[in-house]
Structures are given as structure tokens and as C-alpha cells.
JSON list of C-alpha atoms in Angstrom, two decimals:
[
{"chain": "A", "resi": 1136, "resn": "MET", "atom": "CA", "xyz": [84.10, 102.65, 93.64]},
{"chain": "A", "resi": 1137, "resn": "THR", "atom": "CA", "xyz": [84.68, 106.33, 92.90]},
{"chain": "A", "resi": 1138, "resn": "HIS", "atom": "CA", "xyz": [87.36, 107.00, 90.31]},
{"chain": "A", "resi": 1139, "resn": "ILE", "atom": "CA", "xyz": [90.68, 108.63, 91.30]},
{"chain": "A", "resi": 1140, "resn": "ASP", "atom": "CA", "xyz": [92.32, 110.92, 88.75]},
{"chain": "A", "resi": 1141, "resn": "LEU", "atom": "CA", "xyz": [95.84, 109.46, 88.57]},
{"chain": "A", "resi": 1142, "resn": "GLN", "atom": "CA", "xyz": [96.96, 112.39, 86.41]},
{"chain": "A", "resi": 1143, "resn": "ASN", "atom": "CA", "xyz": [96.16, 114.92, 89.13]},
{"chain": "A", "resi": 1144, "resn": "LEU", "atom": "CA", "xyz": [97.15, 113.28, 92.41]},
{"chain": "A", "resi": 1145, "resn": "GLY", "atom": "CA", "xyz": [98.04, 116.60, 94.02]},
{"chain": "A", "resi": 1146, "resn": "ARG", "atom": "CA", "xyz": [94.37, 117.44, 94.43]},
{"chain": "A", "resi": 1147, "resn": "TYR", "atom": "CA", "xyz": [94.10, 114.62, 96.98]},
{"chain": "A", "resi": 1148, "resn": "SER", "atom": "CA", "xyz": [96.69, 115.99, 99.42]},
{"chain": "A", "resi": 1149, "resn": "ASP", "atom": "CA", "xyz": [95.60, 116.82, 102.96]},
{"chain": "A", "resi": 1150, "resn": "VAL", "atom": "CA", "xyz": [97.01, 118.80, 105.87]},
{"chain": "A", "resi": 1151, "resn": "LEU", "atom": "CA", "xyz": [97.06, 117.20, 109.32]},
{"chain": "A", "resi": 1152, "resn": "LEU", "atom": "CA", "xyz": [98.22, 118.52, 112.68]},
{"chain": "A", "resi": 1153, "resn": "SER", "atom": "CA", "xyz": [100.18, 116.72, 115.37]},
{"chain": "A", "resi": 1154, "resn": "ARG", "atom": "CA", "xyz": [99.15, 117.17, 118.99]},
{"chain": "A", "resi": 1155, "resn": "GLY", "atom": "CA", "xyz": [101.91, 119.74, 119.27]},
{"chain": "A", "resi": 1156, "resn": "GLY", "atom": "CA", "xyz": [100.51, 121.75, 116.37]},
{"chain": "A", "resi": 1157, "resn": "GLU", "atom": "CA", "xyz": [103.13, 120.65, 113.80]},
{"chain": "A", "resi": 1158, "resn": "VAL", "atom": "CA", "xyz": [101.81, 120.89, 110.25]},
{"chain": "A", "resi": 1159, "resn": "ILE", "atom": "CA", "xyz": [101.93, 117.57, 108.40]},
{"chain": "A", "resi": 1160, "resn": "THR", "atom": "CA", "xyz": [101.15, 117.09, 104.73]},
{"chain": "A", "resi": 1161, "resn": "LEU", "atom": "CA", "xyz": [99.65, 113.78, 103.66]},
{"chain": "A", "resi": 1162, "resn": "ARG", "atom": "CA", "xyz": [100.04, 113.12, 99.96]},
{"chain": "A", "resi": 1163, "resn": "PHE", "atom": "CA", "xyz": [100.33, 110.28, 97.50]},
{"chain": "A", "resi": 1164, "resn": "ALA", "atom": "CA", "xyz": [103.84, 108.86, 97.12]},
{"chain": "A", "resi": 1165, "resn": "GLU", "atom": "CA", "xyz": [105.68, 109.76, 93.93]},
{"chain": "A", "resi": 1166, "resn": "LEU", "atom": "CA", "xyz": [108.43, 108.08, 91.92]},
{"chain": "A", "resi": 1167, "resn": "THR", "atom": "CA", "xyz": [110.89, 110.67, 93.24]},
{"chain": "A", "resi": 1168, "resn": "ASP", "atom": "CA", "xyz": [110.15, 109.56, 96.83]},
{"chain": "A", "resi": 1169, "resn": "ALA", "atom": "CA", "xyz": [111.91, 106.19, 96.40]},
{"chain": "A", "resi": 1170, "resn": "ASP", "atom": "CA", "xyz": [115.19, 107.06, 98.12]},
{"chain": "A", "resi": 1171, "resn": "THR", "atom": "CA", "xyz": [113.59, 109.14, 100.87]},
{"chain": "A", "resi": 1172, "resn": "LEU", "atom": "CA", "xyz": [110.97, 106.50, 101.55]},
{"chain": "A", "resi": 1173, "resn": "GLN", "atom": "CA", "xyz": [113.61, 103.79, 101.78]},
{"chain": "A", "resi": 1174, "resn": "SER", "atom": "CA", "xyz": [115.62, 105.99, 104.17]},
{"chain": "A", "resi": 1175, "resn": "TYR", "atom": "CA", "xyz": [112.49, 106.39, 106.27]},
{"chain": "A", "resi": 1176, "resn": "PHE", "atom": "CA", "xyz": [112.07, 102.62, 106.60]},
{"chain": "A", "resi": 1177, "resn": "ARG", "atom": "CA", "xyz": [115.75, 102.15, 107.38]},
{"chain": "A", "resi": 1178, "resn": "GLY", "atom": "CA", "xyz": [115.42, 104.77, 110.10]},
{"chain": "A", "resi": 1179, "resn": "LEU", "atom": "CA", "xyz": [112.58, 102.97, 111.87]},
{"chain": "A", "resi": 1180, "resn": "SER", "atom": "CA", "xyz": [113.47, 100.92, 114.92]},
{"chain": "A", "resi": 1181, "resn": "ALA", "atom": "CA", "xyz": [113.84, 97.18, 114.34]},
{"chain": "A", "resi": 1182, "resn": "GLN", "atom": "CA", "xyz": [110.58, 96.61, 116.21]},
{"chain": "A", "resi": 1183, "resn": "SER", "atom": "CA", "xyz": [108.66, 99.20, 114.18]},
{"chain": "A", "resi": 1184, "resn": "ARG", "atom": "CA", "xyz": [109.91, 97.70, 110.91]},
{"chain": "A", "resi": 1185, "resn": "TYR", "atom": "CA", "xyz": [109.02, 94.22, 112.14]},
{"chain": "A", "resi": 1186, "resn": "ASN", "atom": "CA", "xyz": [105.50, 95.34, 113.02]},
{"chain": "A", "resi": 1187, "resn": "ARG", "atom": "CA", "xyz": [104.96, 97.13, 109.72]},
{"chain": "A", "resi": 1188, "resn": "LEU", "atom": "CA", "xyz": [106.50, 94.52, 107.42]},
{"chain": "A", "resi": 1189, "resn": "MET", "atom": "CA", "xyz": [105.29, 91.50, 109.42]},
{"chain": "A", "resi": 1190, "resn": "GLY", "atom": "CA", "xyz": [108.81, 90.15, 109.72]},
{"chain": "A", "resi": 1191, "resn": "ALA", "atom": "CA", "xyz": [112.47, 91.01, 110.21]},
{"chain": "A", "resi": 1192, "resn": "ALA", "atom": "CA", "xyz": [113.94, 93.31, 107.55]},
{"chain": "A", "resi": 1193, "resn": "SER", "atom": "CA", "xyz": [116.52, 96.08, 107.49]},
{"chain": "A", "resi": 1194, "resn": "GLU", "atom": "CA", "xyz": [114.65, 98.02, 104.81]},
{"chain": "A", "resi": 1195, "resn": "LEU", "atom": "CA", "xyz": [111.62, 97.95, 102.56]},
{"chain": "A", "resi": 1196, "resn": "PRO", "atom": "CA", "xyz": [112.09, 95.06, 100.09]},
{"chain": "A", "resi": 1197, "resn": "ALA", "atom": "CA", "xyz": [112.67, 96.21, 96.50]},
{"chain": "A", "resi": 1198, "resn": "GLY", "atom": "CA", "xyz": [109.40, 94.78, 95.21]},
{"chain": "A", "resi": 1199, "resn": "GLN", "atom": "CA", "xyz": [107.38, 96.51, 97.90]},
{"chain": "A", "resi": 1200, "resn": "LEU", "atom": "CA", "xyz": [109.23, 99.79, 97.38]},
{"chain": "A", "resi": 1201, "resn": "ASP", "atom": "CA", "xyz": [108.36, 99.62, 93.68]},
{"chain": "A", "resi": 1202, "resn": "ARG", "atom": "CA", "xyz": [104.69, 99.10, 94.53]},
{"chain": "A", "resi": 1203, "resn": "PHE", "atom": "CA", "xyz": [104.79, 101.95, 97.04]},
{"chain": "A", "resi": 1204, "resn": "ILE", "atom": "CA", "xyz": [105.91, 104.52, 94.49]},
{"chain": "A", "resi": 1205, "resn": "HIS", "atom": "CA", "xyz": [103.67, 103.38, 91.63]},
{"chain": "A", "resi": 1206, "resn": "VAL", "atom": "CA", "xyz": [100.36, 104.72, 92.82]},
{"chain": "A", "resi": 1207, "resn": "GLY", "atom": "CA", "xyz": [97.24, 103.03, 91.53]},
{"chain": "A", "resi": 1208, "resn": "GLU", "atom": "CA", "xyz": [98.81, 99.82, 90.23]},
{"chain": "A", "resi": 1209, "resn": "ASP", "atom": "CA", "xyz": [96.67, 96.82, 91.16]},
{"chain": "A", "resi": 1210, "resn": "ASP", "atom": "CA", "xyz": [94.37, 99.28, 92.96]},
{"chain": "A", "resi": 1211, "resn": "GLY", "atom": "CA", "xyz": [97.07, 99.97, 95.58]},
{"chain": "A", "resi": 1212, "resn": "PHE", "atom": "CA", "xyz": [97.80, 103.47, 96.85]},
{"chain": "A", "resi": 1213, "resn": "SER", "atom": "CA", "xyz": [100.62, 104.72, 99.07]},
{"chain": "A", "resi": 1214, "resn": "LEU", "atom": "CA", "xyz": [100.71, 107.90, 101.11]},
{"chain": "A", "resi": 1215, "resn": "VAL", "atom": "CA", "xyz": [103.57, 109.72, 102.78]},
{"chain": "A", "resi": 1216, "resn": "ALA", "atom": "CA", "xyz": [103.16, 112.02, 105.77]},
{"chain": "A", "resi": 1217, "resn": "THR", "atom": "CA", "xyz": [105.74, 114.79, 105.56]},
{"chain": "A", "resi": 1218, "resn": "THR", "atom": "CA", "xyz": [106.82, 117.84, 107.50]},
{"chain": "A", "resi": 1219, "resn": "LYS", "atom": "CA", "xyz": [109.48, 120.50, 107.01]},
{"chain": "A", "resi": 1220, "resn": "ARG", "atom": "CA", "xyz": [112.72, 120.14, 108.98]},
{"chain": "A", "resi": 1221, "resn": "ASP", "atom": "CA", "xyz": [115.26, 122.92, 108.45]},
{"chain": "A", "resi": 1222, "resn": "GLY", "atom": "CA", "xyz": [113.38, 123.80, 105.31]},
{"chain": "A", "resi": 1223, "resn": "VAL", "atom": "CA", "xyz": [113.62, 120.29, 103.86]},
{"chain": "A", "resi": 1224, "resn": "GLU", "atom": "CA", "xyz": [110.67, 117.93, 103.45]},
{"chain": "A", "resi": 1225, "resn": "ALA", "atom": "CA", "xyz": [111.02, 114.85, 105.65]},
{"chain": "A", "resi": 1226, "resn": "ILE", "atom": "CA", "xyz": [108.86, 111.73, 105.69]},
{"chain": "A", "resi": 1227, "resn": "ILE", "atom": "CA", "xyz": [107.60, 111.04, 109.21]},
{"chain": "A", "resi": 1228, "resn": "GLY", "atom": "CA", "xyz": [104.93, 108.45, 108.44]},
{"chain": "A", "resi": 1229, "resn": "GLU", "atom": "CA", "xyz": [103.35, 106.43, 105.68]},
{"chain": "A", "resi": 1230, "resn": "ALA", "atom": "CA", "xyz": [100.20, 104.53, 104.92]},
{"chain": "A", "resi": 1231, "resn": "ARG", "atom": "CA", "xyz": [99.11, 102.20, 102.18]},
{"chain": "A", "resi": 1232, "resn": "TYR", "atom": "CA", "xyz": [95.66, 101.10, 101.13]},
{"chain": "A", "resi": 1233, "resn": "ALA", "atom": "CA", "xyz": [94.32, 98.72, 98.54]},
{"chain": "A", "resi": 1234, "resn": "VAL", "atom": "CA", "xyz": [90.85, 98.82, 97.05]},
{"chain": "A", "resi": 1235, "resn": "ASP", "atom": "CA", "xyz": [88.97, 95.53, 97.00]},
{"chain": "A", "resi": 1236, "resn": "GLY", "atom": "CA", "xyz": [86.10, 96.11, 94.61]},
{"chain": "A", "resi": 1237, "resn": "ASP", "atom": "CA", "xyz": [84.60, 92.68, 95.16]},
{"chain": "A", "resi": 1238, "resn": "SER", "atom": "CA", "xyz": [84.06, 93.20, 98.91]},
{"chain": "A", "resi": 1239, "resn": "SER", "atom": "CA", "xyz": [83.80, 97.02, 98.78]},
{"chain": "A", "resi": 1240, "resn": "SER", "atom": "CA", "xyz": [86.49, 97.26, 101.43]},
{"chain": "A", "resi": 1241, "resn": "LEU", "atom": "CA", "xyz": [89.70, 99.26, 101.82]},
{"chain": "A", "resi": 1242, "resn": "GLU", "atom": "CA", "xyz": [92.64, 97.29, 103.23]},
{"chain": "A", "resi": 1243, "resn": "ILE", "atom": "CA", "xyz": [95.15, 99.46, 105.09]},
{"chain": "A", "resi": 1244, "resn": "GLY", "atom": "CA", "xyz": [98.54, 99.48, 106.79]},
{"chain": "A", "resi": 1245, "resn": "LEU", "atom": "CA", "xyz": [100.57, 102.33, 108.28]},
{"chain": "A", "resi": 1246, "resn": "SER", "atom": "CA", "xyz": [103.59, 103.35, 110.30]},
{"chain": "A", "resi": 1247, "resn": "VAL", "atom": "CA", "xyz": [104.90, 106.45, 112.08]},
{"chain": "A", "resi": 1248, "resn": "ASP", "atom": "CA", "xyz": [108.50, 107.46, 112.70]},
{"chain": "A", "resi": 1249, "resn": "ASP", "atom": "CA", "xyz": [109.56, 106.35, 116.19]},
{"chain": "A", "resi": 1250, "resn": "THR", "atom": "CA", "xyz": [110.52, 109.89, 117.18]},
{"chain": "A", "resi": 1251, "resn": "MET", "atom": "CA", "xyz": [107.01, 111.13, 116.27]},
{"chain": "A", "resi": 1252, "resn": "GLN", "atom": "CA", "xyz": [104.97, 108.41, 117.94]},
{"chain": "A", "resi": 1253, "resn": "GLY", "atom": "CA", "xyz": [102.63, 109.61, 120.68]},
{"chain": "A", "resi": 1254, "resn": "GLN", "atom": "CA", "xyz": [101.92, 112.85, 118.78]},
{"chain": "A", "resi": 1255, "resn": "GLY", "atom": "CA", "xyz": [98.53, 111.77, 117.45]},
{"chain": "A", "resi": 1256, "resn": "ILE", "atom": "CA", "xyz": [99.83, 111.18, 113.93]},
{"chain": "A", "resi": 1257, "resn": "GLY", "atom": "CA", "xyz": [98.70, 107.55, 113.78]},
{"chain": "A", "resi": 1258, "resn": "ALA", "atom": "CA", "xyz": [95.19, 108.57, 114.83]},
{"chain": "A", "resi": 1259, "resn": "ALA", "atom": "CA", "xyz": [95.16, 111.35, 112.24]},
{"chain": "A", "resi": 1260, "resn": "LEU", "atom": "CA", "xyz": [96.24, 108.89, 109.54]},
{"chain": "A", "resi": 1261, "resn": "LEU", "atom": "CA", "xyz": [93.45, 106.48, 110.48]},
{"chain": "A", "resi": 1262, "resn": "ASP", "atom": "CA", "xyz": [90.89, 109.30, 110.42]},
{"chain": "A", "resi": 1263, "resn": "ASN", "atom": "CA", "xyz": [92.09, 110.38, 107.00]},
{"chain": "A", "resi": 1264, "resn": "LEU", "atom": "CA", "xyz": [91.98, 106.81, 105.68]},
{"chain": "A", "resi": 1265, "resn": "GLU", "atom": "CA", "xyz": [88.38, 106.60, 106.85]},
{"chain": "A", "resi": 1266, "resn": "CYS", "atom": "CA", "xyz": [87.62, 109.77, 104.88]},
{"chain": "A", "resi": 1267, "resn": "ARG", "atom": "CA", "xyz": [89.24, 108.29, 101.80]},
{"chain": "A", "resi": 1268, "resn": "ALA", "atom": "CA", "xyz": [87.35, 105.03, 102.23]},
{"chain": "A", "resi": 1269, "resn": "ALA", "atom": "CA", "xyz": [84.05, 106.87, 102.48]},
{"chain": "A", "resi": 1270, "resn": "ALA", "atom": "CA", "xyz": [84.85, 109.03, 99.45]},
{"chain": "A", "resi": 1271, "resn": "LEU", "atom": "CA", "xyz": [85.77, 105.95, 97.43]},
{"chain": "A", "resi": 1272, "resn": "GLY", "atom": "CA", "xyz": [82.47, 104.29, 98.30]},
{"chain": "A", "resi": 1273, "resn": "ALA", "atom": "CA", "xyz": [83.97, 101.57, 100.49]},
{"chain": "A", "resi": 1274, "resn": "ASP", "atom": "CA", "xyz": [81.73, 99.86, 103.03]},
{"chain": "A", "resi": 1275, "resn": "ARG", "atom": "CA", "xyz": [84.52, 98.76, 105.33]},
{"chain": "A", "resi": 1276, "resn": "LEU", "atom": "CA", "xyz": [88.05, 99.69, 106.42]},
{"chain": "A", "resi": 1277, "resn": "LEU", "atom": "CA", "xyz": [90.26, 96.83, 107.56]},
{"chain": "A", "resi": 1278, "resn": "GLY", "atom": "CA", "xyz": [93.82, 95.84, 108.28]},
{"chain": "A", "resi": 1279, "resn": "ASP", "atom": "CA", "xyz": [95.89, 93.05, 109.80]},
{"chain": "A", "resi": 1280, "resn": "THR", "atom": "CA", "xyz": [98.61, 93.43, 112.39]},
{"chain": "A", "resi": 1281, "resn": "LEU", "atom": "CA", "xyz": [100.68, 91.16, 114.60]},
{"chain": "A", "resi": 1282, "resn": "ARG", "atom": "CA", "xyz": [99.17, 90.09, 117.90]},
{"chain": "A", "resi": 1283, "resn": "SER", "atom": "CA", "xyz": [102.27, 91.54, 119.56]},
{"chain": "A", "resi": 1284, "resn": "ASN", "atom": "CA", "xyz": [101.75, 95.01, 118.06]},
{"chain": "A", "resi": 1285, "resn": "ASP", "atom": "CA", "xyz": [100.14, 96.53, 121.13]},
{"chain": "A", "resi": 1286, "resn": "ALA", "atom": "CA", "xyz": [100.47, 100.12, 119.88]},
{"chain": "A", "resi": 1287, "resn": "MET", "atom": "CA", "xyz": [98.55, 99.44, 116.64]},
{"chain": "A", "resi": 1288, "resn": "LEU", "atom": "CA", "xyz": [95.88, 97.42, 118.44]},
{"chain": "A", "resi": 1289, "resn": "ALA", "atom": "CA", "xyz": [95.38, 100.19, 121.01]},
{"chain": "A", "resi": 1290, "resn": "LEU", "atom": "CA", "xyz": [95.19, 102.79, 118.23]},
{"chain": "A", "resi": 1291, "resn": "ALA", "atom": "CA", "xyz": [92.62, 100.73, 116.33]},
{"chain": "A", "resi": 1292, "resn": "ARG", "atom": "CA", "xyz": [90.46, 100.19, 119.43]},
{"chain": "A", "resi": 1293, "resn": "LYS", "atom": "CA", "xyz": [90.48, 103.90, 120.22]},
{"chain": "A", "resi": 1294, "resn": "ALA", "atom": "CA", "xyz": [89.45, 104.68, 116.64]},
{"chain": "A", "resi": 1295, "resn": "GLY", "atom": "CA", "xyz": [86.42, 102.38, 116.92]},
{"chain": "A", "resi": 1296, "resn": "PHE", "atom": "CA", "xyz": [87.69, 99.33, 115.06]},
{"chain": "A", "resi": 1297, "resn": "ALA", "atom": "CA", "xyz": [86.51, 95.87, 116.04]},
{"chain": "A", "resi": 1298, "resn": "LEU", "atom": "CA", "xyz": [89.23, 93.27, 116.60]},
{"chain": "A", "resi": 1299, "resn": "ALA", "atom": "CA", "xyz": [89.09, 89.60, 115.61]},
{"chain": "A", "resi": 1300, "resn": "PRO", "atom": "CA", "xyz": [91.55, 86.85, 114.66]},
{"chain": "A", "resi": 1301, "resn": "THR", "atom": "CA", "xyz": [92.84, 87.10, 111.10]},
{"chain": "A", "resi": 1302, "resn": "PRO", "atom": "CA", "xyz": [91.40, 84.17, 109.11]},
{"chain": "A", "resi": 1303, "resn": "GLY", "atom": "CA", "xyz": [94.09, 81.61, 108.44]},
{"chain": "A", "resi": 1304, "resn": "ASP", "atom": "CA", "xyz": [96.87, 83.27, 110.46]},
{"chain": "A", "resi": 1305, "resn": "TRP", "atom": "CA", "xyz": [96.97, 82.85, 114.24]},
{"chain": "A", "resi": 1306, "resn": "LYS", "atom": "CA", "xyz": [99.86, 85.34, 114.54]},
{"chain": "A", "resi": 1307, "resn": "GLN", "atom": "CA", "xyz": [97.74, 88.24, 113.36]},
{"chain": "A", "resi": 1308, "resn": "ILE", "atom": "CA", "xyz": [94.72, 90.24, 114.47]},
{"chain": "A", "resi": 1309, "resn": "ARG", "atom": "CA", "xyz": [92.31, 91.87, 112.02]},
{"chain": "A", "resi": 1310, "resn": "PHE", "atom": "CA", "xyz": [90.91, 95.30, 112.84]},
{"chain": "A", "resi": 1311, "resn": "ALA", "atom": "CA", "xyz": [87.83, 96.38, 110.90]},
{"chain": "A", "resi": 1312, "resn": "LYS", "atom": "CA", "xyz": [85.36, 99.23, 110.90]},
{"chain": "A", "resi": 1313, "resn": "LYS", "atom": "CA", "xyz": [82.15, 99.79, 108.95]},
{"chain": "A", "resi": 1314, "resn": "ILE", "atom": "CA", "xyz": [82.00, 103.01, 106.95]},
{"chain": "A", "resi": 1315, "resn": "LEU", "atom": "CA", "xyz": [78.69, 104.75, 107.52]},
{"chain": "A", "resi": 1316, "resn": "LEU", "atom": "CA", "xyz": [79.51, 108.26, 106.27]},
{"chain": "A", "resi": 1317, "resn": "ALA", "atom": "CA", "xyz": [77.47, 109.80, 103.45]},
{"chain": "A", "resi": 1318, "resn": "PRO", "atom": "CA", "xyz": [79.48, 112.03, 101.05]},
{"chain": "A", "resi": 1319, "resn": "GLN", "atom": "CA", "xyz": [78.21, 115.25, 102.63]},
{"chain": "A", "resi": 1320, "resn": "ASP", "atom": "CA", "xyz": [79.18, 114.04, 106.10]},
{"chain": "A", "resi": 1321, "resn": "ILE", "atom": "CA", "xyz": [82.85, 113.22, 105.37]},
{"chain": "A", "resi": 1322, "resn": "PRO", "atom": "CA", "xyz": [84.89, 115.37, 107.80]},
{"chain": "A", "resi": 1323, "resn": "CYS", "atom": "CA", "xyz": [87.96, 115.79, 105.53]},
{"chain": "A", "resi": 1324, "resn": "VAL", "atom": "CA", "xyz": [87.19, 118.75, 103.27]},
{"chain": "A", "resi": 1325, "resn": "SER", "atom": "CA", "xyz": [89.07, 117.64, 100.15]},
{"chain": "A", "resi": 1326, "resn": "TRP", "atom": "CA", "xyz": [87.58, 114.16, 100.25]},
{"chain": "A", "resi": 1327, "resn": "ARG", "atom": "CA", "xyz": [84.09, 115.43, 101.04]},
{"chain": "A", "resi": 1328, "resn": "LEU", "atom": "CA", "xyz": [84.25, 117.66, 97.96]},
{"chain": "A", "resi": 1329, "resn": "ALA", "atom": "CA", "xyz": [85.63, 114.84, 95.81]},
{"chain": "A", "resi": 1330, "resn": "ALA", "atom": "CA", "xyz": [82.91, 112.48, 96.97]},
{"chain": "A", "resi": 1331, "resn": "MET", "atom": "CA", "xyz": [80.11, 115.01, 96.49]},
{"chain": "A", "resi": 1332, "resn": "THR", "atom": "CA", "xyz": [81.37, 115.90, 93.02]},
{"chain": "A", "resi": 1333, "resn": "ALA", "atom": "CA", "xyz": [81.59, 112.25, 92.04]},
{"chain": "A", "resi": 1334, "resn": "SER", "atom": "CA", "xyz": [78.13, 111.60, 93.45]},
{"chain": "A", "resi": 1335, "resn": "ALA", "atom": "CA", "xyz": [76.64, 114.54, 91.57]},
{"chain": "A", "resi": 1336, "resn": "HIS", "atom": "CA", "xyz": [78.13, 113.28, 88.30]},
{"chain": "A", "resi": 1337, "resn": "GLY", "atom": "CA", "xyz": [77.34, 109.64, 88.98]},
{"chain": "A", "resi": 1338, "resn": "VAL", "atom": "CA", "xyz": [81.04, 108.67, 88.84]},
{"chain": "A", "resi": 1339, "resn": "GLN", "atom": "CA", "xyz": [81.80, 105.17, 90.12]}
]
């Protein structure tokens, strides 16, 4: 898959818009995000945390938090969606993806702050993850969620994902989508440019 420059992660930031026109920055998580990211998870409703973490928890477990803020370890990457509130950056969503080089797939998970749900942010995150998957040369985007997570299942259906039982776990549903975009057709500008540059230089 296409190489990501871990020394220059800022180049991979994107700007999204909520349905209300609020500007949202989507960037890779940093070490300095640890406290803010943990506060974000603590601020989610119990149901939202349960859906995202696949079980009851009052916060993001320490081991997972460590993986979230160390981008690129074990081919895992975490993103934070932020906006300015009273001049201060606030995390209002997050997403994580892991590269599986053997199957050429990108495994994903995401959440959105309860107060921001229904603003199109989840859909924008999924669209952006598809751009990243295409730029990285992945053939498929997939994730697992609880059967009871109606919001995530509805979001996945609307985004064109196919749903099927998760192998080996009857409590979960797998949503998957084939990636058919060529580098020049990727709709996200930064990732289209990254993919076209990598393609031109034969970077894998």
C-alpha cells in the first residue's frame, strides 16, 4: 500500500463541513491529544461509548488510548475531528483505521459526539475514510459494529456498504464496501494529490 510520511502528518489533514456549515478539521491524532481525547470519550453517552468500544466502559482503556495517540504503530491510524468553540479546539468525533496488507483492506471504526449527531459528520467521516482507503491502495473498506447499533448500520447502508454477519461473532454485523476509485478520481483533494504523486513515483 502507498506509504504515509509519519514525519509530516499535517499534510494529511482535511476540512469537512457539517450540514449546518460548521467547519471541521480532520487530522491525525497526536501525543498531545491524550487528555482531550480521553475527555471526549468520557463525554459520550453510555450508549455511544458502548457502541464504539463494544462493551461497557466509562472511558477509553489506557492501552487503547496509547494506541490512538501513537499513529502508525502496527499499521493503525487514529483521526480526530475538531472544531473551534470559543476559540478553543474541541474534539467532536474520531475515527480509527488499520491497514491489512495481506487482504488489501482498511478496517475502520468511528464515533461522533452525541451533541453533534445528525449533522452529517458521520457520513463525512465515512466519505473521507473511503478517500484514504483509495489513496492507500486498499481494495475494501470494512468495519464491525454491534447488531443493536442502529445508527451506525443506517449510516453504513446509506453510504453504500453491504451488511453481513461478522464471522465468529453473532453479536456483531460487518459492513464492507469495495473501493473502485482510481487515484485521479478520488474526491478528497489532499488524498487525490497524495495518491497521484505516489502513483507517478511508483511508491507502494
